[in-house]
Amino acid sequence: EAQVTQNPRYLITVTGKKLTVTCSQNMNHEYMSWYRQDPGLGLRQIYYSMNVEVTDKGDVPEGYKVSRKEKRNFPLILESPSPNQTSLYFCASEGRRTGSSYNEQFFGPGTRLTVL
Amino acid sequence: DQQVKQNSPSLSVQEGRISILNCDYTNSMFDYFLWYKKYPAEGPTFLISISSIKDKNEDGRFTVFLNKSAKHLSLHIVPSQPGDSAVYFCAASAKTGTASKLTFGTGTRLQVTL
C-alpha cells in the first residue's frame, strides 16, 4: 500500500530536549515536505526537499532542521524544542496519481507534539 | 500575509442539501488549486483540483468552481452526506523555480447533520 508513515504519532517532551520525528514514504517520490498545523493558521510549510541531499526552508523554518540522506526518509529534528513548537506536524511527499496531469501531496497521519 | 483565505471557520449543513465552501486568494501567480479533506487523527487527503485555465471541475458529488477575476474558488458538495463531515483545506500552487510551492488556507470545518 502506497503510504507516508510518521513516528511517533504522539509525543510529550520538555523544553530543550532534542527530538526527531521520522517520516518515510514508499512511493519513490522525490519531493517531500514538513508542515505544522495550528488553530486559525492552517497548514504551514516548515521545510521541503526536492531530492536526496537537497533541502530548503519553507515558511516557518526557525527552530527546525531536516535531513535527506535517502529518498524514502525525511526526518524532522528539533534540536532544542520550545513550547511554541507545540503543534500537529505532517510529513508529505509529492507525486502524481495514475492518469493525473498534476502532482498532489500525500500526507502522513500526523504527529501531535507537546513541549512543556 | 495570508495568501489563501477561508473566511468561514465552520459550516453546518443538513444531509441531502448542498454544501458550499469558499476560498479566496491574493497571489495572481497561483496556477493550480486543490481541495483537501481532513478527518480527525488523520492526515489531509486530496479531494479535487482545478487548473487556472479552467473555471469548473467536477468529480461525482464534488465540483470546484474558479473565478479568476475575483480570485475566488468554491467547493460544492451535492448532496451532502454525514461522512463528508471533516475539515476542508483549500490550497493553491505557484511555480517557484523547478518546484511548485503549495500554500494552504486555514480550513473550514463542515458538519453534515441528519
PDB file of C-alpha atoms in Angstrom, chain A residues 9 31 35 37 40-43 45 50 59 88 90 97 102 104-105 107-109, chain B residues 2 32 34 36 38 41-44 46 89 93 98-102 104-106:
ATOM      1  CA  ARG A   9       2.199   9.740  16.479  1.00  0.00           C
ATOM      2  CA  TYR A  31       9.721  15.829  -3.266  1.00  0.00           C
ATOM      3  CA  TYR A  35       4.046  21.093   7.680  1.00  0.00           C
ATOM      4  CA  GLN A  37      -0.985  22.771  11.635  1.00  0.00           C
ATOM      5  CA  GLY A  40      -6.519  29.563  12.858  1.00  0.00           C
ATOM      6  CA  LEU A  41      -3.326  29.278  10.811  1.00  0.00           C
ATOM      7  CA  GLY A  42      -3.948  26.223   8.676  1.00  0.00           C
ATOM      8  CA  LEU A  43      -1.031  24.192   7.338  1.00  0.00           C
ATOM      9  CA  GLN A  45       5.339  24.534   5.387  1.00  0.00           C
ATOM     10  CA  MET A  50      13.404  18.243  -3.775  1.00  0.00           C
ATOM     11  CA  ASP A  59       7.564  29.460   5.519  1.00  0.00           C
ATOM     12  CA  LEU A  88       0.389  18.970  14.925  1.00  0.00           C
ATOM     13  CA  PHE A  90       2.501  16.441   8.979  1.00  0.00           C
ATOM     14  CA  ARG A  97      -1.597   9.746  -9.380  1.00  0.00           C
ATOM     15  CA  TYR A 102      -0.642  17.254 -11.836  1.00  0.00           C
ATOM     16  CA  GLU A 104      -0.504  16.152  -5.374  1.00  0.00           C
ATOM     17  CA  GLN A 105       0.702  15.913  -1.821  1.00  0.00           C
ATOM     18  CA  PHE A 107       0.214  13.241   3.763  1.00  0.00           C
ATOM     19  CA  GLY A 108       1.253  11.120   6.697  1.00  0.00           C
ATOM     20  CA  PRO A 109      -1.119  10.615   9.657  1.00  0.00           C
TER      21      PRO A 109
ATOM     22  CA  GLN B   2      -2.375  35.077   4.334  1.00  0.00           C
ATOM     23  CA  TYR B  32      -3.389  25.334  -9.686  1.00  0.00           C
ATOM     24  CA  LEU B  34      -6.636  21.921  -4.716  1.00  0.00           C
ATOM     25  CA  TYR B  36      -8.021  18.568   0.764  1.00  0.00           C
ATOM     26  CA  LYS B  38      -9.087  16.036   6.783  1.00  0.00           C
ATOM     27  CA  ALA B  41      -6.377  11.905  13.739  1.00  0.00           C
ATOM     28  CA  GLU B  42      -5.616  11.508  10.042  1.00  0.00           C
ATOM     29  CA  GLY B  43      -3.552  13.423   7.513  1.00  0.00           C
ATOM     30  CA  PRO B  44      -5.251  15.531   4.834  1.00  0.00           C
ATOM     31  CA  PHE B  46      -6.616  15.049  -1.770  1.00  0.00           C
ATOM     32  CA  PHE B  89      -8.476  22.914   3.275  1.00  0.00           C
ATOM     33  CA  SER B  93       0.132  26.225  -6.060  1.00  0.00           C
ATOM     34  CA  THR B  98      11.681  23.955 -10.653  1.00  0.00           C
ATOM     35  CA  ALA B  99       9.279  23.187  -7.805  1.00  0.00           C
ATOM     36  CA  SER B 100       5.690  24.095  -7.065  1.00  0.00           C
ATOM     37  CA  LYS B 101       5.005  25.600  -3.679  1.00  0.00           C
ATOM     38  CA  LEU B 102       1.687  24.816  -2.039  1.00  0.00           C
ATOM     39  CA  PHE B 104      -2.889  26.299   2.360  1.00  0.00           C
ATOM     40  CA  GLY B 105      -5.871  28.137   3.742  1.00  0.00           C
ATOM     41  CA  THR B 106      -6.888  27.941   7.374  1.00  0.00           C
TER      42      THR B 106
END
